[in-house]
Every structure is written in C-alpha cells, then in structure tokens.
Amino acid sequence: MRLIRKNYDFDAPLAGLGDALDRRDFLKRSGLTAGGATLAGAIPAAMMQRAEAKDTAPKEDVETEIRRSVCTHCSVGCGVIAEVQDGVWTGQEPDFDSPINLGAHCAKGASLREHGHGEKRVKYPMKLVDGKWKRMSWDDAIQEIGDKLLAIREESGPDAVFWCGSSKASNEGSYLQRKFAAFWGSNNIDHQARICHSTTVAGVANTWGYGAMTNSYNDMHNSKAMIFVGSNAAEAHPVAMQHILRAKENGSKMIVVDPRLTRTAAHADQHIRIRPGSDVAFIWGLLWHIFENGWEDAEYIRQRVYGMDEIREEVKHWDPATVEEVAGVPEAEMFQAAKTLAENRPGTIVWCMGGTQHHIGNNNTRAYCVLQLALGNIGVAGGGANIFRGHDNVQGATDVGPNSHTLPGYYGLAEGSWKHWARVWDIDFDWLKSRFDNAEYDAGSGTMAHPMNIEGIPVSRWIDGILEDPENLSQRDNFRAVFFQGHAVNSQTRGPEMKKALEKLELVVISDPYPTHMAVMSDRQNDTYLLPTCTQFEQAGSVTASNRSLQWREKVVEPLFESKPDAEVLYRFAQKFGFAEEMFKHIKVEDSMPSPEDTLREINRGHWTIGYTGQSPERLKLHTENRHTFDTTSLLAKGGPCDGDYYGLPWPCWGTPEMGHPGTPLLYNTHDPVSRGGLTFRARFGTEHEGNDILADGSYSKDSEIDDGYPEFTYGILRELGWHRELTPAELATIAWVAGQRDKPGDAVSEDDVAELRNSEALDGVNWKTDLSGGIQRVVIKHECAPFGNAKARAIVWTFPDRVPVHREPLYTSRYDLVEKYPTYEDRKAYWRLPTRYESIQATDYSGDYPLIFTSGRLVEYEGGGEETRSNPWLAELQQEMFVEINPADANDRGLRDHAWVWLEGPEGGRIKVRAMVTERVGRGVVWTPFHFGGWFQGEDLLAKYPEGTAPHVRGEACNTATTYGYDSVTQMQETKSTLCQIKAA
C-alpha cells in the first residue's frame, strides 16, 4: 500500500524539490533506479542474501572492520552491522544475531549508512548574518554563543535560557544534557518525550509504579489477544510487526482501534473506528461489558488492585447507547471486542501517540491500565502494557536525561533529590543551589518555592516562555535565548506563534546533524547559529529500547566533516561557563570528549530508583558480543558468557554490576523471584489511603520471605527485620555517610564503629533510592523481596485533577453538543510556570466553520520531524509530497479531486498547502496528515533560507502549522490528535 499515487504525472515538477527538478532528474542525481529502494523494503528477511559484486579492476586488499550499532530511528532497537574500510562506512547489514530484529530492517533502517554519510548535513559551524549563512570556526562559535548566553544570564538570570535536549542522544549524552542544565542553574530543559509519551509516563507510573513498557515486543509471541489503541505499528514500528504477526500465527486475536484503516488495521481480526478524543469512553464501554458479564479477574483485583469499585461506579454511566453517542462505536462491535479480550488471556494492550496527545492524555493512559488490571493481564507473560515509544532512545532519555520536572532517574525536584545527586556528583549542595536564581516564585496554587524546586517550562510550551506576559511567569524573565540540541520543532503545535516567538528571541542555537525546520521557518536575519553535531554512528554509548533493554553502540566511523558529539559540545560550553571541572569531576575527558563508559558508570552510581545500576559498560558490551545466545521470545541467554541474563539487562537491573542481577523482562511478575527478574507492584503511594490498606493482600513474589504486602525498604525496616546485620562494613559506612553521620562514603570502620552504626536510629531514614552503596537492595533481594515494596496498583489517582479517569471533550471539538455534559477544566494561573487555558478556549464553538476533525501520524518512510530522513535520497524517493487524507464524501462536498492542491486551515489561523489524497482510509468527518514534513511555511517553499547544499531532498508543509492550543492537565502534553480544520481548493 504505497503512498505514492499511481496517477502521478512523474514528469511534472515535484513539490518540495524545486521547480526545475522532475522525478527522472531526481533519480539520476540521487543515484537511484526506479523501484530500487521500494524493492529492498519489500523483500522478506528470509530471502535476503549478501550480494557479492565483482570488481572491474584489481586493487589491493583492504581490511574490512565490523562495527555493531543500533538503528537510530524508532524504539524497537534493531541491530545494525556496519562494514568499515579505511575509516569509511562501506557496507551495512541487518543484525541476524539480534534477538530483537532477527535480521530484519524497515526502509529507514536499511538506509542508515546514507544517514551517517548524508551530503545534506551541516558540515561546519555557521551563523546567520544579515540573512546569509556564514562559516565560522568552532572556537569562535563557542566564544560568541557563550558570551551572549553569559550576558543574558547576568541580566535576566539562568532561567532566561531554554535548553532542549534530545531523545536521539545516547543515554550518556542525554544524561549530560540534564546535568548541564543543573550546573547552569535551571530546570528549563526538556526533550521530545514531553510531546509523545509524557502522559503515558505519568499515567502508568501513578497506577503501578513505573512509567514504562511492562513487557516486550518479543513477549507478544505469548499473547492470546492484542489490542492496539492509537498505534500504527506497521508504519511507526515496522520491525515490531514480525513479533506481532508471530503472535497471530500462534493464534492471538488482534484488535486495532483507530479512526483510520491503517496498515496495522489491515492485519486485524477487528478494526474499530472511534471518534478521535473519545478513548476513555471507548475503554469504559469495554469495561461495561466486562463487568456486566462477570469477565473481570475478581481474585487478581482483590489481591493486587485498589480503587476498582470507584471505576465500576463511573463505568455504569457508559452503557452501549452512551458509548455509541460519544465514541461512535455500535454496541455489537463493543461487545465483540470485550468478549475477545475476556476469552483470550493473557492479552496485551499497545498504545502510542494516538492515545497520548490529548489534553486528557493522562486519563486515557490510566484507563488503558485499568482495563488490563480488570482482566488480570499485568505481570504475566503475553500480557502487559506494551507501550511502543517513538525515537530510538526516548525511553533512555526519559529515564536518565533532560526532563523539566525531574532529575535523572525520575528523582523529583525536592531538596532531598538534589542532595542525592549532589552526593553522586561529589559536589557541594549549597554551591549547586547558588547556581540558580536566588528568589521564590509561584509553584502553583499560590505556593511559593525556590526555582530549583519548581518544574521548568516544558518543550511543549517553550514558545509561551517567550510570548507570555512576564507578570504571569513563575520566573524572573521571559526566555531570551534557546539552545536546541537534537529536536525538531515542526513536531510541535501552533506554528504561526512559534514563528513569532523565534523572531522575538535574541539568540537561537541549533546543534544538530542537519539543519532543522527551526533554522528556516522564521524571518530571523541574525544571531542564529548552526553547530554540526554527530550522528550516533560517530560516537559510542548506550541506548535503551522501548522494552527497557540497554544496548551498547560501537563507534562506526570518526566524526565526519567538522561535527562533534553532543557530549563534546556540552563539555566545551561547560568550559566556557566555568563549571567543566565540577561537572566532569569523575568522568574522564580526552581531547574535549567525555568518556561514555565513565558517564554510564556515573549513571549506574545514581539511578537506584529504576535500577539503571547494574548495566555497566562491561556487561552491555558482553551482551553485544554474545547476542546470538539469547532466546528470541524470552530474551534469556541460554549458555555462554551471559548465561541467565536477559538481553540488554532490562531495567530494573538491581544493585551494583557485581551483584549480577539478570534484569527484569516483565514488570510486576510475581511468578519469578526478584533475584531472577520477578517483581510486585511498587509501594509508591504509601501504605494506606482514606483508612484503607493499599498494600498487596496475599500476593507476593516467588520465594519472598515476606508473604504479604510490605512498604518500600529503608534502613529502619531492615533493622526491624534484623536484616541490617547482613550489610558489609563498607555498605554500612556509606549508608551512614548518606545519613550525614560520616564524612566519607565507604571508608574503613572499626568493629566498634560497625556495632554503633548498626543500632543507630539516625540511619533509619536512608532508603533503597538514596543508598549509594547498593547494600539495602542487595540484602532485600537476597530475601527475595522488592526494594520498592509490595503494594496494590491503584485504579484511582487522588493526586491528579481527575481522581477517576473521565471523558472530557477536546478543546476544539466537533461535537459541541457534548461540551455541557463533558466539559474541560477551568483555566489555570501558574502551571509549569505558565498560565494554561482550558475553558476559555472551549467556550467558543468552532465546529461550524471548522467541521473536520484533524489528526496526524507517522509514515514508514520518515521519522520524527523528518530532516534526516527527508534528506536521505533512498527514502525521499519513496514519499515525495506532503498530503492530507480526506474521505471521498468530504472531498466531493468541497469539489476536491484526488492529488489536487488544497488549503487546510485550523481555527487559530494556521494553514498549510498540501496535496489531497482522497481515500476511504479515513472516515467521513476526519482528515489525517503525516507530521514529518518541513521546509515550507503556509504555502511558501523555504529553499532559499537553507545553507547552501543542506536543504532536504523533500520539503513540504509542517502539519503543526495548522494545529492548535491544548495541553494535558498533568504533563503539558500537546493536543494534536483531536483538533479541527477546514479544507478548500488552493
């Protein structure tokens, strides 16, 4: 099902390629032959063989070196084998030994070598001078940018700069991005996860403890049912489809819930179209049938779930007629889906941005979790919440990197969390605090706090940090400068306001391998800098796939052109700002490049919360060398040097590397001992609520010495149990240091000191998350208990705006008649440092002038904002134009023909000029566009604004030029999947 139309006039000029370049010229210049790239993407893995081409002329033998890497596109984690000759990347194969991709590649993965060697890359530092790009040296760039940033910091404070990190960076790079912001003195740093799965992290973590995928792609082989909600895996995660289809071959039923008939839906046993923005109504409709027929797992709920009774009361309101009215799904389809899930257990649920990008996204993700809890599908093989993430390291970057509301490892912004990281970094806490603005601001609801303890402005709202009245900000001044390191702004909403914000800034810095849409979308004339930054193939480091497995990337080639790795760029700026010595105190730096191995070891020293502590560089490299020894379903190594480990040591991998924990393949699986990857639900929410015990009741991990629920472990609990005697003297000394009872960690202690410390109540408050010795985790796991306790998952979240997930109409809704019954929230004054509008937007009915629901998604050919993939000639040949899918009835009502130019306009004034694709893939009243395009703005091709030779092969409108305001009530996720538009002929 190719997206290139069969009726294209291939001799006509191509949109985005320039008027003088037709398809034949494009193929000739790109070195492609017709169908070549598409054919490669269509050949099954089993039919692919190495092609041995004969040289036409003899030449000296050149040694071929093999480098192992991981694909830099989606989060599946496909292995890549690179062949290197004389430092040049000359060949590429998919990794047949990888238990994740099993020798498969999608179109993007198959063209990675071109991504690394791309001729469209930024080759040297540049700055914009009177509208023209001028070459400069790295030293001059660092000095000029650094001087401007320091001047802004002096005048307006450290919060006047917004730092954007990256989900494309390695774990080490993204960790250093967050650490860098802390040493600069601001929480104003964020990354792509904010606008893809932040609502997942919040919803899932607040249900059962951790905000991540519970099982794995491979474990889906064990599923008896699979339900996909807002996930088009066939295009967004193509290689994952081999695991999904293997499950189907094993007899699994497949339900796809999506307003479009996607390539994934084409494989489904049942495809259900829902109205975008009605996810909660749909899920409660399923639960209505499940509860009505007694299909829930009552014993599982009794033992392991809290608050399901309140869910039952809400679900009573969602009878079949109401669900059909709100979600648009008839009773028979709802009953069939519920029955399929009930009769085919274990079942898994998969969701992606179709479910997350709503202003009630956290309600959606919590509802998905509740459905799985009701069916008893969490903590079992073949079950779980298989949350497919988007970028290659968005999981790892979220875990260890640049989040505006947490420190690495999901440690909060409270003083205790900062002191923990100050201990890890071996710096003085008071010095670190002094780096921040010395004032207090509104942290929400009128509560005043130091900026160190207030979440920063998220990447979804950075333009409001520039445009908002400074009187309404919870910081000293507006943003005056932005520094983006690996982020595509065309993936964000409100394009016209973004252009206005960019033009207001004093300084824009873009650190990226390719020039992004940000570099060309505005009319800026000066003070914009492009810094050539390496791809992940030009540096080594670890990356975390969606299933929580870490993999080590070997460096394929040395940095090309004048590009530098993310970490080196940060180090050079840290030198300029005067804190490099403190920031890299325990990380070796050679030729300005921080050691990725040392950086990962520092990550290991601090990330006790989520178990990023056992995956040392040495263990990960051993897995890379022996990946052929891992089972392709369980991911368990059978024999060999990694015997007993799970591939990539999926977190939590408890304790120190020396402890040898194998990793946790299935979260919350009580059928295995904790020492072998088993777990309970996390006791993150206390031990009681409103007089009710919320610890697990009669459920515990295999071989646990506590056969009931228990709270998270502290030294005090160890002392009550008598387990504290099993701590070594060195571990005890470190715990005493954390408690402030000793000057140094792990120093020598006498027998008298040991006896005194063991019985000291002053140590009781040190818990499993802050014990830098790892001793508490080691001892607890020896007794087969989970360090984080054993509680019930909570179906209700009393700390969120909606205690029980409820349906609320989108801010821009096509069903304004439903607003009175399902209204949004009240506007907020200070939320993430900014005002946030809800009811003031929904107060106006836009559905008359803008009657079409506008939603967006991915293409298999491109990824993210698309700068890298649209600059790749192999991929550019596959999809050459930006388009909008529109139902034939809606097209006919507007007099539109297939492939005609049309204007798509949103209710806030943004509009885009795109091709019409008339298709029944979308239902009547719904239109869909991909979000990978950029390089046009409201009908204008921006070719002339790119530095010479860097413009992507394919350019087009960014769909988010026409999307609208709307942010999740908990995370500030943008609402892109359910806005409105009108379409007319161009």
Tab-separated table of C-alpha atoms in Angstrom, residues 96-464:
chain	number	residue	atom	x	y	z
A	96	PHE	CA	20.717	-11.518	12.122
A	97	ASP	CA	22.043	-12.341	15.603
A	98	SER	CA	19.984	-9.651	17.317
A	99	PRO	CA	17.117	-11.210	19.289
A	100	ILE	CA	15.145	-8.013	18.695
A	101	ASN	CA	15.168	-7.560	14.905
A	102	LEU	CA	16.299	-11.057	13.895
A	103	GLY	CA	17.949	-9.796	10.703
A	104	ALA	CA	15.098	-7.525	9.642
A	105	HIS	CA	15.158	-3.859	8.673
A	106	CYS	CA	12.496	-1.419	7.590
A	107	ALA	CA	13.130	1.129	4.849
A	108	LYS	CA	14.620	3.610	7.328
A	109	GLY	CA	16.884	1.035	8.909
A	110	ALA	CA	18.069	-0.231	5.548
A	111	SER	CA	19.264	3.259	4.592
A	112	LEU	CA	21.189	4.136	7.760
A	113	ARG	CA	24.567	4.355	6.040
A	114	GLU	CA	23.255	7.196	3.909
A	115	HIS	CA	22.011	8.874	7.101
A	116	GLY	CA	25.523	8.771	8.503
A	117	HIS	CA	27.250	9.925	5.317
A	118	GLY	CA	24.498	12.289	4.196
A	119	GLU	CA	25.607	15.077	1.892
A	120	LYS	CA	22.887	17.364	3.284
A	121	ARG	CA	24.470	17.544	6.716
A	122	VAL	CA	25.664	20.698	8.414
A	123	LYS	CA	29.394	20.390	7.773
A	124	TYR	CA	30.828	23.245	9.829
A	125	PRO	CA	29.612	25.875	12.325
A	126	MET	CA	27.613	28.708	10.779
A	127	LYS	CA	25.836	31.844	11.855
A	128	LEU	CA	23.173	33.967	10.220
A	129	VAL	CA	24.454	37.437	9.311
A	130	ASP	CA	22.003	39.794	7.624
A	131	GLY	CA	20.038	36.828	6.339
A	132	LYS	CA	23.073	34.962	4.941
A	133	TRP	CA	24.780	31.912	6.424
A	134	LYS	CA	28.455	32.493	7.183
A	135	ARG	CA	31.023	29.838	8.040
A	136	MET	CA	32.916	30.131	11.314
A	137	SER	CA	35.262	28.080	13.488
A	138	TRP	CA	34.198	26.043	16.493
A	139	ASP	CA	36.299	28.197	18.812
A	140	ASP	CA	34.656	31.357	17.553
A	141	ALA	CA	31.202	29.792	17.806
A	142	ILE	CA	31.768	28.711	21.405
A	143	GLN	CA	33.081	32.149	22.351
A	144	GLU	CA	30.349	34.154	20.616
A	145	ILE	CA	27.458	31.988	21.793
A	146	GLY	CA	28.944	31.657	25.271
A	147	ASP	CA	29.400	35.406	25.667
A	148	LYS	CA	25.806	36.085	24.612
A	149	LEU	CA	24.431	33.431	26.979
A	150	LEU	CA	26.509	34.660	29.911
A	151	ALA	CA	25.327	38.199	29.319
A	152	ILE	CA	21.695	37.057	29.317
A	153	ARG	CA	22.318	35.039	32.474
A	154	GLU	CA	23.814	38.063	34.204
A	155	GLU	CA	20.958	40.357	33.214
A	156	SER	CA	17.931	38.066	33.481
A	157	GLY	CA	19.063	35.011	35.435
A	158	PRO	CA	19.726	31.432	34.359
A	159	ASP	CA	16.035	30.738	33.662
A	160	ALA	CA	16.044	33.164	30.715
A	161	VAL	CA	17.609	30.438	28.539
A	162	PHE	CA	15.691	27.373	27.389
A	163	TRP	CA	17.789	24.253	26.801
A	164	CYS	CA	16.244	21.496	24.685
A	165	GLY	CA	17.823	18.072	24.951
A	166	SER	CA	17.189	15.089	22.745
A	167	SER	CA	15.569	11.673	22.597
A	168	LYS	CA	18.041	10.951	19.796
A	169	ALA	CA	21.080	11.305	22.052
A	170	SER	CA	22.613	8.293	23.759
A	171	ASN	CA	21.898	7.628	27.415
A	172	GLU	CA	25.213	9.246	28.206
A	173	GLY	CA	24.546	12.285	26.030
A	174	SER	CA	21.030	12.860	27.331
A	175	TYR	CA	22.163	12.396	30.943
A	176	LEU	CA	24.836	15.044	30.431
A	177	GLN	CA	22.222	17.384	28.938
A	178	ARG	CA	20.216	17.260	32.183
A	179	LYS	CA	23.319	17.530	34.324
A	180	PHE	CA	24.490	20.506	32.254
A	181	ALA	CA	21.213	22.368	32.873
A	182	ALA	CA	21.545	21.709	36.608
A	183	PHE	CA	25.053	23.191	36.639
A	184	TRP	CA	23.888	26.141	34.520
A	185	GLY	CA	21.254	26.648	37.223
A	186	SER	CA	17.854	25.979	35.668
A	187	ASN	CA	15.136	23.354	35.259
A	188	ASN	CA	14.203	24.881	31.906
A	189	ILE	CA	15.278	21.849	29.897
A	190	ASP	CA	13.172	19.203	28.218
A	191	HIS	CA	13.019	16.840	25.230
A	192	GLN	CA	10.736	15.032	22.788
A	193	ALA	CA	9.165	12.704	25.356
A	194	ARG	CA	7.084	15.627	26.578
A	195	ILE	CA	5.129	15.575	23.312
A	196	CYS	CA	4.958	11.818	22.703
A	197	HIS	CA	4.621	9.765	25.896
A	198	SER	CA	4.735	12.098	28.902
A	199	THR	CA	1.077	11.281	29.556
A	200	THR	CA	1.999	7.613	29.446
A	201	VAL	CA	4.779	8.042	31.985
A	202	ALA	CA	2.549	9.999	34.338
A	203	GLY	CA	-0.481	7.739	33.954
A	204	VAL	CA	1.342	4.424	34.142
A	205	ALA	CA	3.769	5.396	36.902
A	206	ASN	CA	0.884	6.628	39.016
A	207	THR	CA	-1.010	3.377	38.502
A	208	TRP	CA	1.528	0.712	39.329
A	209	GLY	CA	4.862	2.392	39.950
A	210	TYR	CA	6.990	2.744	36.828
A	211	GLY	CA	6.072	4.708	33.706
A	212	ALA	CA	7.400	2.292	31.120
A	213	MET	CA	6.542	-0.641	28.883
A	214	THR	CA	5.914	-3.646	31.112
A	215	ASN	CA	6.738	-6.498	28.745
A	216	SER	CA	8.491	-6.543	25.363
A	217	TYR	CA	7.962	-6.842	21.639
A	218	ASN	CA	9.252	-10.417	21.823
A	219	ASP	CA	6.941	-11.372	24.674
A	220	MET	CA	3.979	-10.643	22.426
A	221	HIS	CA	4.623	-14.097	20.964
A	222	ASN	CA	2.881	-15.344	24.126
A	223	SER	CA	-0.183	-13.111	23.769
A	224	LYS	CA	-3.605	-14.618	23.137
A	225	ALA	CA	-5.115	-11.224	22.358
A	226	MET	CA	-3.634	-7.884	21.319
A	227	ILE	CA	-5.484	-4.584	21.291
A	228	PHE	CA	-3.867	-1.569	19.626
A	229	VAL	CA	-5.200	1.884	20.514
A	230	GLY	CA	-3.806	4.815	18.539
A	231	SER	CA	-0.876	2.691	17.385
A	232	ASN	CA	0.058	2.042	13.769
A	233	ALA	CA	2.940	-0.343	14.382
A	234	ALA	CA	3.256	-1.391	10.753
A	235	GLU	CA	4.472	2.118	9.871
A	236	ALA	CA	5.730	3.560	13.146
A	237	HIS	CA	7.487	0.405	14.398
A	238	PRO	CA	7.744	-1.791	11.294
A	239	VAL	CA	10.099	-4.463	12.592
A	240	ALA	CA	7.903	-4.927	15.662
A	241	MET	CA	5.309	-6.290	13.267
A	242	GLN	CA	7.268	-9.536	12.913
A	243	HIS	CA	6.671	-10.177	16.616
A	244	ILE	CA	3.022	-9.148	16.313
A	245	LEU	CA	2.476	-11.396	13.306
A	246	ARG	CA	4.224	-14.276	15.061
A	247	ALA	CA	1.667	-13.870	17.843
A	248	LYS	CA	-1.069	-14.038	15.214
A	249	GLU	CA	0.477	-17.205	13.818
A	250	ASN	CA	0.354	-18.599	17.352
A	251	GLY	CA	-3.385	-17.924	17.421
A	252	SER	CA	-3.573	-14.486	19.014
A	253	LYS	CA	-6.583	-12.304	18.215
A	254	MET	CA	-5.819	-8.778	17.043
A	255	ILE	CA	-7.998	-5.704	17.585
A	256	VAL	CA	-6.999	-2.316	16.175
A	257	VAL	CA	-8.744	0.807	17.459
A	258	ASP	CA	-8.023	3.718	15.138
A	259	PRO	CA	-10.040	6.317	13.220
A	260	ARG	CA	-8.068	5.259	10.100
A	261	LEU	CA	-7.797	1.977	8.286
A	262	THR	CA	-4.034	1.784	8.748
A	263	ARG	CA	-1.565	-0.800	7.538
A	264	THR	CA	-1.759	-2.258	11.028
A	265	ALA	CA	-5.550	-2.348	10.937
A	266	ALA	CA	-5.324	-4.303	7.675
A	267	HIS	CA	-3.940	-7.231	9.706
A	268	ALA	CA	-6.584	-7.044	12.425
A	269	ASP	CA	-9.323	-9.515	13.241
A	270	GLN	CA	-11.387	-6.472	14.207
A	271	HIS	CA	-10.868	-2.852	13.256
A	272	ILE	CA	-12.814	-0.317	15.315
A	273	ARG	CA	-13.072	3.307	14.225
A	274	ILE	CA	-13.532	5.670	17.150
A	275	ARG	CA	-14.030	9.402	17.123
A	276	PRO	CA	-10.660	10.977	17.945
A	277	GLY	CA	-10.581	12.104	21.560
A	278	SER	CA	-13.073	9.529	22.891
A	279	ASP	CA	-10.622	6.946	24.269
A	280	VAL	CA	-11.931	6.973	27.847
A	281	ALA	CA	-15.494	6.498	26.637
A	282	PHE	CA	-14.367	3.574	24.495
A	283	ILE	CA	-12.395	1.841	27.275
A	284	TRP	CA	-15.199	2.307	29.798
A	285	GLY	CA	-17.532	0.871	27.168
A	286	LEU	CA	-15.415	-2.276	27.050
A	287	LEU	CA	-15.371	-2.467	30.833
A	288	TRP	CA	-19.167	-2.048	30.911
A	289	HIS	CA	-19.491	-5.349	29.054
A	290	ILE	CA	-16.713	-6.979	31.102
A	291	PHE	CA	-18.332	-6.051	34.418
A	292	GLU	CA	-21.848	-6.777	33.142
A	293	ASN	CA	-20.830	-10.330	32.219
A	294	GLY	CA	-18.553	-11.023	35.199
A	295	TRP	CA	-15.488	-11.367	32.977
A	296	GLU	CA	-13.149	-9.451	35.313
A	297	ASP	CA	-10.467	-11.295	37.318
A	298	ALA	CA	-12.005	-10.833	40.765
A	299	GLU	CA	-9.248	-12.553	42.735
A	300	TYR	CA	-6.494	-10.604	40.989
A	301	ILE	CA	-8.358	-7.370	41.739
A	302	ARG	CA	-8.837	-8.346	45.391
A	303	GLN	CA	-5.163	-9.106	45.888
A	304	ARG	CA	-3.455	-6.530	43.691
A	305	VAL	CA	-5.727	-3.588	42.783
A	306	TYR	CA	-7.018	-0.639	44.813
A	307	GLY	CA	-9.924	1.594	43.830
A	308	MET	CA	-11.682	-0.611	41.270
A	309	ASP	CA	-15.015	-0.027	42.995
A	310	GLU	CA	-14.841	3.656	42.072
A	311	ILE	CA	-14.110	2.663	38.485
A	312	ARG	CA	-17.212	0.457	38.495
A	313	GLU	CA	-19.341	3.436	39.506
A	314	GLU	CA	-18.031	5.521	36.609
A	315	VAL	CA	-18.330	2.646	34.126
A	316	LYS	CA	-22.044	2.296	34.954
A	317	HIS	CA	-22.581	5.569	33.098
A	318	TRP	CA	-21.078	4.132	29.900
A	319	ASP	CA	-23.813	1.840	28.665
A	320	PRO	CA	-23.745	0.852	24.966
A	321	ALA	CA	-26.012	3.690	23.816
A	322	THR	CA	-23.890	6.334	25.536
A	323	VAL	CA	-20.667	4.872	24.161
A	324	GLU	CA	-22.050	4.899	20.640
A	325	GLU	CA	-23.188	8.503	21.076
A	326	VAL	CA	-19.761	9.698	22.306
A	327	ALA	CA	-17.234	7.339	20.685
A	328	GLY	CA	-19.252	6.363	17.610
A	329	VAL	CA	-18.871	2.587	18.083
A	330	PRO	CA	-22.007	0.404	17.871
A	331	GLU	CA	-22.897	-1.996	20.701
A	332	ALA	CA	-22.215	-5.136	18.655
A	333	GLU	CA	-18.639	-4.053	17.936
A	334	MET	CA	-18.027	-3.146	21.580
A	335	PHE	CA	-19.403	-6.479	22.794
A	336	GLN	CA	-17.315	-8.414	20.274
A	337	ALA	CA	-14.103	-6.670	21.350
A	338	ALA	CA	-14.803	-7.108	25.075
A	339	LYS	CA	-15.628	-10.784	24.566
A	340	THR	CA	-12.454	-11.331	22.563
A	341	LEU	CA	-10.321	-9.814	25.325
A	342	ALA	CA	-12.131	-11.759	28.043
A	343	GLU	CA	-11.895	-15.122	26.296
A	344	ASN	CA	-8.290	-14.798	25.126
A	345	ARG	CA	-5.999	-14.209	28.092
A	346	PRO	CA	-3.262	-13.289	28.604
A	347	GLY	CA	-3.778	-10.264	26.404
A	348	THR	CA	-1.658	-7.216	25.816
A	349	ILE	CA	-2.517	-3.610	25.056
A	350	VAL	CA	-0.420	-1.403	22.791
A	351	TRP	CA	-0.845	2.339	22.603
A	352	CYS	CA	1.033	5.212	21.065
A	353	MET	CA	0.534	8.888	20.372
A	354	GLY	CA	-2.983	8.402	19.093
A	355	GLY	CA	-3.869	7.909	22.741
A	356	THR	CA	-1.397	10.193	24.463
A	357	GLN	CA	-1.592	13.511	22.592
A	358	HIS	CA	-4.752	14.867	24.177
A	359	HIS	CA	-5.409	17.388	26.928
A	360	ILE	CA	-6.753	14.428	28.925
A	361	GLY	CA	-3.960	12.125	27.769
A	362	ASN	CA	-3.211	11.009	31.322
A	363	ASN	CA	-6.860	9.946	31.667
A	364	ASN	CA	-6.545	7.863	28.525
A	365	THR	CA	-3.389	6.056	29.618
A	366	ARG	CA	-4.790	5.371	33.083
A	367	ALA	CA	-7.953	3.936	31.521
A	368	TYR	CA	-5.853	1.577	29.380
A	369	CYS	CA	-4.073	0.435	32.557
A	370	VAL	CA	-7.353	-0.114	34.413
A	371	LEU	CA	-8.646	-2.300	31.577
A	372	GLN	CA	-5.590	-4.541	31.897
A	373	LEU	CA	-5.879	-4.670	35.682
A	374	ALA	CA	-9.530	-5.685	35.453
A	375	LEU	CA	-8.575	-8.571	33.174
A	376	GLY	CA	-5.580	-9.601	35.322
A	377	ASN	CA	-3.220	-9.010	32.421
A	378	ILE	CA	-0.392	-7.149	34.173
A	379	GLY	CA	2.609	-9.094	35.466
A	380	VAL	CA	2.154	-12.094	33.169
A	381	ALA	CA	3.898	-13.297	30.031
A	382	GLY	CA	1.865	-12.371	26.973
A	383	GLY	CA	0.054	-9.618	28.871
A	384	GLY	CA	1.170	-6.194	29.968
A	385	ALA	CA	1.108	-2.691	28.589
A	386	ASN	CA	3.378	-2.743	25.552
A	387	ILE	CA	3.836	0.975	25.071
A	388	PHE	CA	5.736	1.475	21.818
A	389	ARG	CA	7.927	4.552	22.077
A	390	GLY	CA	8.902	6.695	19.113
A	391	HIS	CA	12.576	7.644	18.999
A	392	ASP	CA	15.485	5.248	19.331
A	393	ASN	CA	16.371	6.488	22.810
A	394	VAL	CA	13.273	8.297	24.004
A	395	GLN	CA	12.934	5.655	26.728
A	396	GLY	CA	16.510	6.106	27.892
A	397	ALA	CA	16.418	9.886	27.638
A	398	THR	CA	13.257	9.907	29.742
A	399	ASP	CA	14.880	7.602	32.276
A	400	VAL	CA	18.198	9.398	32.717
A	401	GLY	CA	18.009	12.662	30.846
A	402	PRO	CA	16.542	16.095	30.267
A	403	ASN	CA	13.128	16.286	31.919
A	404	SER	CA	11.963	19.675	33.164
A	405	HIS	CA	10.099	18.198	36.136
A	406	THR	CA	12.580	15.600	37.411
A	407	LEU	CA	16.247	14.897	37.891
A	408	PRO	CA	17.798	11.800	36.284
A	409	GLY	CA	16.151	8.557	37.348
A	410	TYR	CA	12.783	10.259	37.998
A	411	TYR	CA	14.068	11.737	41.234
A	412	GLY	CA	11.847	14.762	41.902
A	413	LEU	CA	12.923	18.340	42.441
A	414	ALA	CA	12.681	18.314	46.237
A	415	GLU	CA	15.758	19.165	48.265
A	416	GLY	CA	16.382	15.523	49.162
A	417	SER	CA	16.590	14.576	45.468
A	418	TRP	CA	19.013	17.378	44.728
A	419	LYS	CA	21.161	16.329	47.695
A	420	HIS	CA	21.197	12.759	46.385
A	421	TRP	CA	22.571	13.913	43.039
A	422	ALA	CA	24.989	16.301	44.705
A	423	ARG	CA	26.402	13.252	46.514
A	424	VAL	CA	26.583	11.282	43.251
A	425	TRP	CA	28.312	14.208	41.523
A	426	ASP	CA	30.580	14.783	44.542
A	427	ILE	CA	29.809	18.491	44.745
A	428	ASP	CA	28.595	20.781	47.484
A	429	PHE	CA	24.809	21.104	47.541
A	430	ASP	CA	24.889	24.752	48.595
A	431	TRP	CA	27.208	25.571	45.684
A	432	LEU	CA	24.798	23.855	43.304
A	433	LYS	CA	21.847	25.756	44.757
A	434	SER	CA	23.735	29.016	44.320
A	435	ARG	CA	23.793	28.419	40.577
A	436	PHE	CA	20.011	29.011	40.493
A	437	ASP	CA	18.140	32.299	40.729
A	438	ASN	CA	18.031	33.371	44.375
A	439	ALA	CA	14.307	34.114	44.669
A	440	GLU	CA	10.953	32.421	45.162
A	441	TYR	CA	8.114	32.110	42.665
A	442	ASP	CA	4.600	30.694	42.465
A	443	ALA	CA	4.873	26.918	42.150
A	444	GLY	CA	1.117	26.547	41.672
A	445	SER	CA	-1.921	27.332	43.818
A	446	GLY	CA	-0.053	30.259	45.328
A	447	THR	CA	2.634	28.109	46.955
A	448	MET	CA	5.985	29.867	46.785
A	449	ALA	CA	9.187	27.940	46.110
A	450	HIS	CA	12.794	28.317	45.034
A	451	PRO	CA	13.228	27.820	41.236
A	452	MET	CA	15.440	24.812	41.963
A	453	ASN	CA	12.296	23.101	43.263
A	454	ILE	CA	9.830	24.233	40.566
A	455	GLU	CA	9.398	22.239	37.360
A	456	GLY	CA	10.765	24.076	34.338
A	457	ILE	CA	8.810	25.242	31.325
A	458	PRO	CA	8.358	22.131	29.150
A	459	VAL	CA	9.291	21.908	25.485
A	460	SER	CA	5.598	21.865	24.563
A	461	ARG	CA	5.333	25.429	25.918
A	462	TRP	CA	8.705	26.996	25.096
A	463	ILE	CA	7.076	29.499	22.763
A	464	ASP	CA	4.887	30.698	25.648
